[in-house]
């Protein structure tokens, strides 16, 4: 197996840069940099020198054996000064060592998976952690990276293996002679796993929103103050504001961190009947995006105002331009900031109420595997309820459910996913 290397920190100038080396020949760098590696898991300050004994840098060097490293292989890390010249010279020397090559994107993590240090769900959690921009994204990613989903799969698998064994045990009895306690235990085990899968599936939608971001649409009539409010929330001129009705023609998006939740705010075209073809397209797009949004903020400017979109539970209805009409409550003004803090608090509260904290499944792949597993249990439970014969079929259906759940952590049937998942990683991870 090749020994791989890559810069593990972002390219460019920095106080410190880390270059990671992993593989069976990692210790060969001793000869090429004229250093003696420090003891395992101890840091040592070393003078890195090139072939001509020219000093490249004073670096902190760490060494890990295969049993204690991230990749499950012998690993060396060079913590150099973050100089472009230093990093270039170090990488150039590494490229000359026989058996060494530059790592591919995500290859360090892929080796950790192949060596059993991580399961597939933990790899996905690590990718989400690297991409995390808000507190809730970080916390969710850490929960997955810690192996929570793998632990749940292990518990479900244990119960399903027990149920399958009991079903096969029932083959030794005639249908009338199956002891009641065995039948009850089988139904109980399958029912508990079914309930757990249902809870997990229910929470995946909100978990995906934490991962990818909630969408909140600001809608209202022309000149209701939508763009001014968006600019206030963004802290910059994200949208053009004007007294001319119909200024906003397209949907303008602004990413925000609201109380730790990732939110995409949408400023939409003013909702009205219009003969302007371009504005009409903007209104149509506004209705489509607002309908699909997780939450809508209706800015009202008239008591008899009607919207072409129905308000759903949790949607906010606020009087616009509260600085000019303070008697209308609840009101909001993007111009003065009146009511903005209260609106943000309500948005956070509403979105947070939709989160299932115990969910460990956080993406579409997870949800699909869980649904397949639950559907398989539905079939088994229905057979048991109807008193179907041929328990060997039920046992085989339970084994299929186990395979579906094991695919969550990469034990089976996921080779085709590897290239796609690891392509999102940087070279040094």
Coordinates of C-alpha atoms in Angstrom, one line a residue:
X1 CA 0.0 0.0 0.0
X2 CA 1.2 3.5 -0.9
X3 CA 2.1 6.0 1.8
X4 CA 0.1 9.1 1.3
X5 CA 0.7 12.7 2.3
X6 CA -1.1 16.1 2.1
X7 CA -1.4 19.4 3.7
X8 CA -4.1 19.1 6.3
X9 CA -4.6 22.8 6.9
X10 CA -6.0 25.4 4.5
X11 CA -3.5 26.6 1.8
X12 CA -2.0 30.0 2.1
X13 CA -0.2 32.0 4.7
X14 CA -0.9 31.0 8.4
X15 CA 0.8 30.8 11.8
X16 CA 1.0 27.0 11.6
X17 CA 0.4 24.5 8.8
X18 CA 0.1 20.7 9.3
X19 CA 1.3 18.2 6.8
X20 CA 0.0 14.7 7.4
X21 CA 1.7 11.4 6.3
X22 CA 0.1 8.0 6.6
X23 CA 1.1 4.6 5.5
X24 CA 3.6 1.8 6.1
X25 CA 6.6 3.9 5.1
X26 CA 5.7 7.0 7.1
X27 CA 8.9 6.8 9.2
X28 CA 11.0 7.0 6.1
X29 CA 10.9 10.7 6.3
X30 CA 13.7 10.5 8.9
X31 CA 16.3 10.0 6.2
X32 CA 14.9 12.6 3.8
X33 CA 14.6 15.4 6.3
X34 CA 17.7 14.3 8.4
X35 CA 15.7 14.0 11.6
X36 CA 15.1 11.4 14.3
X37 CA 11.4 10.9 14.9
X38 CA 10.1 11.4 18.5
X39 CA 8.7 8.6 20.6
X40 CA 5.1 7.5 19.8
X41 CA 2.5 10.1 20.7
X42 CA 5.0 12.6 21.9
X43 CA 5.8 15.9 20.2
X44 CA 9.4 16.8 19.3
X45 CA 10.9 20.0 17.9
X46 CA 13.0 19.1 14.9
X47 CA 15.1 20.9 12.3
X48 CA 13.9 19.9 8.8
X49 CA 16.7 19.9 6.3
X50 CA 16.7 19.2 2.6
X51 CA 19.1 17.0 0.5
X52 CA 21.8 19.8 0.6
X53 CA 21.4 20.1 4.4
X54 CA 19.8 23.5 3.9
X55 CA 17.5 24.3 6.8
X56 CA 13.9 24.3 5.6
X57 CA 12.1 25.0 8.9
X58 CA 11.9 24.3 12.7
X59 CA 8.9 22.0 13.0
X60 CA 6.9 20.2 15.7
X61 CA 6.8 16.5 14.7
X62 CA 4.3 13.9 16.1
X63 CA 4.2 10.2 15.5
X64 CA 1.4 7.7 15.9
X65 CA 1.4 4.0 15.6
X66 CA -1.3 2.2 13.6
X67 CA -3.4 1.2 16.7
X68 CA -3.7 4.8 17.9
X69 CA -3.9 6.9 14.7
X70 CA -6.9 8.3 12.9
X71 CA -6.3 6.2 9.7
X72 CA -5.4 3.0 11.5
X73 CA -1.9 3.2 9.9
X74 CA 1.4 4.5 11.0
X75 CA 1.1 8.3 10.8
X76 CA 3.5 11.3 11.1
X77 CA 2.4 14.9 11.3
X78 CA 4.7 17.9 10.6
X79 CA 3.5 21.1 12.2
X80 CA 5.5 23.7 10.3
X81 CA 5.3 27.5 10.0
X82 CA 2.5 28.4 7.6
X83 CA 4.9 29.8 5.0
X84 CA 4.1 29.1 1.4
X85 CA 7.8 28.5 0.7
X86 CA 8.1 26.1 3.6
X87 CA 5.1 24.1 2.6
X88 CA 6.2 23.9 -1.0
X89 CA 9.7 22.7 -0.1
X90 CA 8.4 20.0 2.3
X91 CA 5.8 18.7 -0.2
X92 CA 8.5 18.7 -2.9
X93 CA 10.7 16.5 -0.8
X94 CA 7.9 14.1 0.1
X95 CA 7.1 13.7 -3.6
X96 CA 10.6 12.3 -4.2
X97 CA 10.4 9.5 -1.5
X98 CA 9.8 6.1 -3.2
X99 CA 6.3 4.7 -2.3
X100 CA 5.0 8.1 -1.4
X101 CA 2.2 9.9 -3.3
X102 CA -0.2 12.9 -2.8
X103 CA -3.4 11.8 -1.1
X104 CA -6.7 11.9 -3.0
X105 CA -9.6 13.9 -1.6
X106 CA -10.8 12.2 1.5
X107 CA -8.3 9.4 1.3
X108 CA -7.2 9.7 5.0
X109 CA -10.8 9.3 6.1
X110 CA -11.4 6.5 3.6
X111 CA -8.5 4.5 5.0
X112 CA -9.9 5.1 8.5
X113 CA -13.2 3.5 7.3
X114 CA -11.4 0.6 5.5
X115 CA -9.3 -0.1 8.6
X116 CA -12.4 -0.1 10.9
X117 CA -11.7 3.1 12.8
X118 CA -14.9 4.7 11.5
X119 CA -18.2 3.4 10.1
X120 CA -19.8 5.0 7.1
X121 CA -22.3 7.1 9.1
X122 CA -19.3 8.5 11.1
X123 CA -17.6 9.5 7.8
X124 CA -20.7 11.4 6.8
X125 CA -20.8 13.0 10.2
X126 CA -17.2 14.1 9.8
X127 CA -18.0 15.7 6.4
X128 CA -20.9 17.5 8.0
X129 CA -18.7 18.7 10.9
X130 CA -16.2 20.2 8.5
X131 CA -19.0 22.0 6.6
X132 CA -20.8 23.1 9.8
X133 CA -21.5 26.9 10.0
X134 CA -23.9 27.0 13.0
X135 CA -24.0 25.6 16.5
X136 CA -26.9 23.2 15.7
X137 CA -25.1 21.9 12.6
X138 CA -22.0 21.3 14.7
X139 CA -23.8 19.6 17.5
X140 CA -25.7 17.3 15.1
X141 CA -22.6 16.5 13.1
X142 CA -20.7 15.6 16.3
X143 CA -23.6 13.3 17.4
X144 CA -23.3 11.4 14.1
X145 CA -19.5 11.4 14.1
X146 CA -19.4 10.0 17.7
X147 CA -21.0 6.8 16.3
X148 CA -24.5 7.3 17.7
X149 CA -26.2 5.9 14.6
X150 CA -23.9 2.9 14.7
X151 CA -24.8 2.2 18.3
X152 CA -28.5 2.3 17.5
X153 CA -28.0 0.0 14.6
X154 CA -26.2 -2.5 16.9
X155 CA -29.1 -2.4 19.3
X156 CA -31.7 -2.9 16.6
X157 CA -29.6 -5.7 15.0
X158 CA -29.4 -7.5 18.3
X159 CA -33.2 -7.5 18.8
X160 CA -33.8 -8.5 15.2
X161 CA -31.2 -11.4 15.4
X162 CA -33.0 -12.6 18.5
X163 CA -36.4 -12.4 16.8
X164 CA -35.1 -14.2 13.7
X165 CA -33.7 -17.0 15.9
X166 CA -37.0 -17.4 17.7
X167 CA -38.9 -17.5 14.4
X168 CA -36.6 -20.3 13.2
X169 CA -37.0 -22.0 16.6
X170 CA -40.8 -22.1 15.9
X171 CA -40.1 -24.3 12.9
X172 CA -39.7 -27.1 15.3
X173 CA -43.3 -26.7 16.5
X174 CA -46.5 -27.2 14.7
X175 CA -48.5 -24.0 14.2
X176 CA -50.8 -24.9 17.1
X177 CA -48.0 -25.9 19.4
X178 CA -45.9 -22.7 19.3
X179 CA -45.5 -21.5 22.9
X180 CA -47.3 -18.3 23.6
X181 CA -44.3 -16.7 25.3
X182 CA -42.2 -17.2 22.1
X183 CA -44.8 -15.6 19.9
X184 CA -45.2 -12.7 22.3
X185 CA -41.5 -12.2 22.5
X186 CA -41.1 -12.2 18.7
X187 CA -43.9 -9.6 18.3
X188 CA -42.5 -7.5 21.1
X189 CA -39.0 -7.4 19.7
X190 CA -40.2 -6.6 16.2
X191 CA -42.6 -4.0 17.5
X192 CA -40.0 -2.2 19.5
X193 CA -37.6 -1.9 16.6
X194 CA -40.5 -0.8 14.3
X195 CA -41.4 2.0 16.7
X196 CA -37.7 3.0 17.0
X197 CA -37.3 3.2 13.2
X198 CA -40.5 5.2 12.9
X199 CA -39.2 7.8 15.4
X200 CA -35.9 8.0 13.6
X201 CA -37.6 8.5 10.2
X202 CA -39.9 11.2 11.6
X203 CA -36.8 13.1 12.8
X204 CA -34.8 12.9 9.6
X205 CA -36.7 15.7 7.8
X206 CA -35.8 18.3 10.5
X207 CA -32.3 16.8 10.7
X208 CA -31.8 17.4 7.0
X209 CA -33.0 21.0 7.5
X210 CA -30.3 21.5 10.2
X211 CA -27.8 20.0 7.8
X212 CA -28.9 21.9 4.7
X213 CA -30.7 24.9 6.3
X214 CA -34.3 25.9 6.9
X215 CA -36.0 28.1 4.3
X216 CA -38.0 31.2 5.5
X217 CA -39.8 33.3 2.9
X218 CA -40.8 36.9 3.5
X219 CA -43.9 37.6 1.4
X220 CA -46.3 40.5 1.0
X221 CA -47.7 43.1 -1.4
X222 CA -45.4 45.5 -3.3
X223 CA -43.8 48.1 -1.1
X224 CA -44.7 46.2 2.1
X225 CA -41.1 46.5 3.3
X226 CA -39.8 43.0 2.5
X227 CA -36.5 44.1 0.9
X228 CA -35.9 46.6 3.7
X229 CA -36.5 43.9 6.3
X230 CA -34.2 41.5 4.5
X231 CA -31.4 44.1 4.4
X232 CA -31.9 44.8 8.1
X233 CA -31.5 41.1 8.8
X234 CA -28.6 40.6 6.5
X235 CA -26.8 43.7 7.8
X236 CA -26.0 44.8 4.2
X237 CA -27.8 46.0 1.0
X238 CA -28.6 42.5 -0.2
X239 CA -31.7 43.7 -2.0
X240 CA -32.5 46.9 -3.9
X241 CA -35.1 49.0 -2.2
X242 CA -37.3 51.6 -3.9
X243 CA -40.6 53.3 -3.6
X244 CA -41.4 52.0 -7.1
X245 CA -43.7 49.0 -6.8
X246 CA -42.4 45.8 -8.4
X247 CA -38.7 46.6 -7.9
X248 CA -38.0 43.0 -6.7
X249 CA -38.5 40.7 -9.6
X250 CA -36.5 37.5 -8.6
X251 CA -36.1 35.7 -5.3
X252 CA -33.1 37.0 -3.3
X253 CA -31.5 34.6 -0.9
X254 CA -29.5 35.4 2.3
X255 CA -28.0 32.8 4.6
X256 CA -28.3 33.5 8.3
X257 CA -27.5 32.0 11.6
X258 CA -30.6 32.4 13.8
X259 CA -29.9 31.2 17.3
X260 CA -27.6 28.4 16.0
X261 CA -30.0 27.3 13.3
X262 CA -29.0 27.7 9.6
X263 CA -31.6 29.6 7.8
X264 CA -32.0 30.8 4.2
X265 CA -34.1 33.9 4.1
X266 CA -36.0 34.6 0.9
X267 CA -37.0 38.1 -0.3
X268 CA -39.8 37.6 -2.9
X269 CA -41.5 39.7 -5.5
X270 CA -44.5 41.7 -4.3
X271 CA -47.7 39.6 -4.6
X272 CA -50.2 41.4 -6.9
X273 CA -51.9 41.1 -10.3
X274 CA -49.7 42.5 -13.0
X275 CA -49.6 42.7 -16.8
X276 CA -45.9 43.1 -16.8
X277 CA -44.6 39.7 -18.1
X278 CA -41.3 39.8 -16.2
X279 CA -42.9 40.9 -12.9
X280 CA -45.6 38.2 -13.4
X281 CA -42.9 35.6 -13.6
X282 CA -41.4 37.0 -10.4
X283 CA -44.7 36.7 -8.6
X284 CA -45.2 33.1 -9.8
X285 CA -41.7 32.2 -8.6
X286 CA -42.4 33.9 -5.3
X287 CA -45.5 31.9 -4.8
X288 CA -43.7 28.6 -5.6
X289 CA -40.7 29.3 -3.3
X290 CA -42.9 30.5 -0.5
X291 CA -45.2 27.5 -0.7
X292 CA -42.2 25.2 -0.5
X293 CA -40.6 27.1 2.4
X294 CA -40.4 25.7 5.9
X295 CA -41.8 29.0 7.3
X296 CA -43.4 32.1 5.9
X297 CA -43.5 35.7 7.2
X298 CA -46.5 37.5 5.9
X299 CA -46.0 41.3 5.9
X300 CA -49.5 42.8 6.0
X301 CA -50.2 46.4 4.9
X302 CA -54.0 46.3 4.7
X303 CA -56.6 44.7 7.0
X304 CA -58.5 43.2 4.1
X305 CA -55.4 41.9 2.4
X306 CA -55.6 38.5 0.8
X307 CA -52.6 36.3 -0.1
X308 CA -52.5 33.6 -2.8
X309 CA -50.7 31.4 -0.2
X310 CA -52.4 29.8 2.8
X311 CA -50.8 30.3 6.1
X312 CA -49.7 27.1 7.9
X313 CA -49.1 26.4 11.6
X314 CA -46.2 28.5 12.8
X315 CA -46.3 31.1 10.0
X316 CA -45.9 34.7 11.2
X317 CA -48.4 37.4 10.3
X318 CA -46.9 40.9 11.1
X319 CA -48.0 44.4 10.3
X320 CA -45.4 46.1 8.1
X321 CA -43.8 49.5 8.6
X322 CA -44.4 49.6 12.3
X323 CA -42.4 52.8 12.5
X324 CA -45.3 54.6 10.6
X325 CA -48.2 52.6 12.2
X326 CA -47.2 51.8 15.8
X327 CA -50.8 51.1 16.8
X328 CA -50.9 48.0 14.6
X329 CA -49.5 45.0 16.6
X330 CA -47.7 42.8 16.2
X331 CA -45.7 45.0 13.9
X332 CA -42.3 45.1 12.4
X333 CA -40.1 47.6 10.6
X334 CA -37.0 46.9 8.6
X335 CA -36.3 50.6 8.5
X336 CA -36.3 51.3 12.3
X337 CA -35.7 47.7 13.5
X338 CA -38.9 47.7 15.5
X339 CA -40.1 44.1 16.2
X340 CA -37.1 42.5 14.5
X341 CA -35.7 40.9 17.6
X342 CA -39.2 39.5 18.6
X343 CA -39.6 38.1 15.0
X344 CA -36.2 36.4 15.1
X345 CA -37.0 34.8 18.5
X346 CA -40.3 33.5 17.2
X347 CA -38.7 32.1 14.0
X348 CA -36.1 30.3 16.1
X349 CA -38.7 29.0 18.6
X350 CA -41.0 27.7 15.8
X351 CA -38.2 26.0 13.8
X352 CA -36.6 24.5 17.0
X353 CA -39.9 23.0 18.0
X354 CA -39.7 20.8 14.8
X355 CA -36.4 19.3 15.7
X356 CA -36.2 15.8 17.2
X357 CA -33.1 15.9 19.4
X358 CA -32.5 12.2 19.6
X359 CA -32.3 11.7 15.9
X360 CA -29.1 10.1 14.6
X361 CA -30.2 9.7 11.0
X362 CA -29.7 13.0 9.2
X363 CA -29.8 12.6 5.5
X364 CA -31.7 11.1 2.6
X365 CA -29.6 7.9 2.4
X366 CA -30.3 7.2 6.1
X367 CA -34.0 7.9 5.7
X368 CA -34.3 5.6 2.6
X369 CA -32.6 2.7 4.4
X370 CA -34.8 3.2 7.5
X371 CA -37.9 3.2 5.5
X372 CA -36.9 0.0 3.7
X373 CA -36.3 -1.6 7.1
X374 CA -39.6 -0.4 8.5
X375 CA -41.5 -1.6 5.5
X376 CA -39.9 -5.0 5.9
X377 CA -41.0 -5.2 9.5
X378 CA -44.5 -4.1 8.4
X379 CA -44.6 -7.2 6.2
X380 CA -43.4 -9.5 9.0
X381 CA -45.7 -8.1 11.6
X382 CA -48.7 -8.4 9.2
X383 CA -47.8 -12.1 8.6
X384 CA -47.7 -12.7 12.3
X385 CA -51.0 -10.9 12.9
X386 CA -52.7 -12.8 10.2
X387 CA -51.3 -16.1 11.5
X388 CA -49.5 -16.9 8.2
X389 CA -47.7 -20.2 7.9
X390 CA -44.2 -20.6 6.6
X391 CA -42.2 -18.9 9.4
X392 CA -39.1 -19.4 7.3
X393 CA -40.3 -16.6 5.0
X394 CA -40.7 -14.3 8.0
X395 CA -37.2 -15.2 9.2
X396 CA -35.8 -14.3 5.8
X397 CA -37.7 -11.0 5.8
X398 CA -36.2 -10.1 9.2
X399 CA -32.7 -10.9 7.8
X400 CA -33.4 -8.6 4.9
X401 CA -34.3 -5.8 7.4
X402 CA -31.0 -6.4 9.2
X403 CA -29.1 -6.0 5.9
X404 CA -31.0 -2.7 5.2
X405 CA -30.0 -1.4 8.6
X406 CA -26.4 -2.5 8.3
X407 CA -26.1 -0.5 5.1
X408 CA -26.5 2.6 7.3
X409 CA -23.0 2.1 8.7
X410 CA -21.4 0.7 5.6
X411 CA -21.3 -3.0 6.5
X412 CA -23.0 -4.1 3.3
X413 CA -24.0 -2.8 -0.2
X414 CA -22.5 0.7 -0.2
X415 CA -19.3 0.4 -2.3
X416 CA -21.0 2.5 -5.0
X417 CA -21.4 5.4 -2.5
X418 CA -17.8 5.7 -1.5
X419 CA -16.5 7.8 -4.4
X420 CA -19.4 10.2 -4.1
X421 CA -19.0 10.6 -0.3
X422 CA -15.2 11.0 -0.2
X423 CA -15.1 13.4 -3.2
X424 CA -16.5 16.1 -0.9
X425 CA -13.4 16.0 1.4
X426 CA -10.3 18.0 1.1
X427 CA -6.9 16.4 0.3
X428 CA -5.7 16.5 3.9
X429 CA -8.8 14.7 5.4

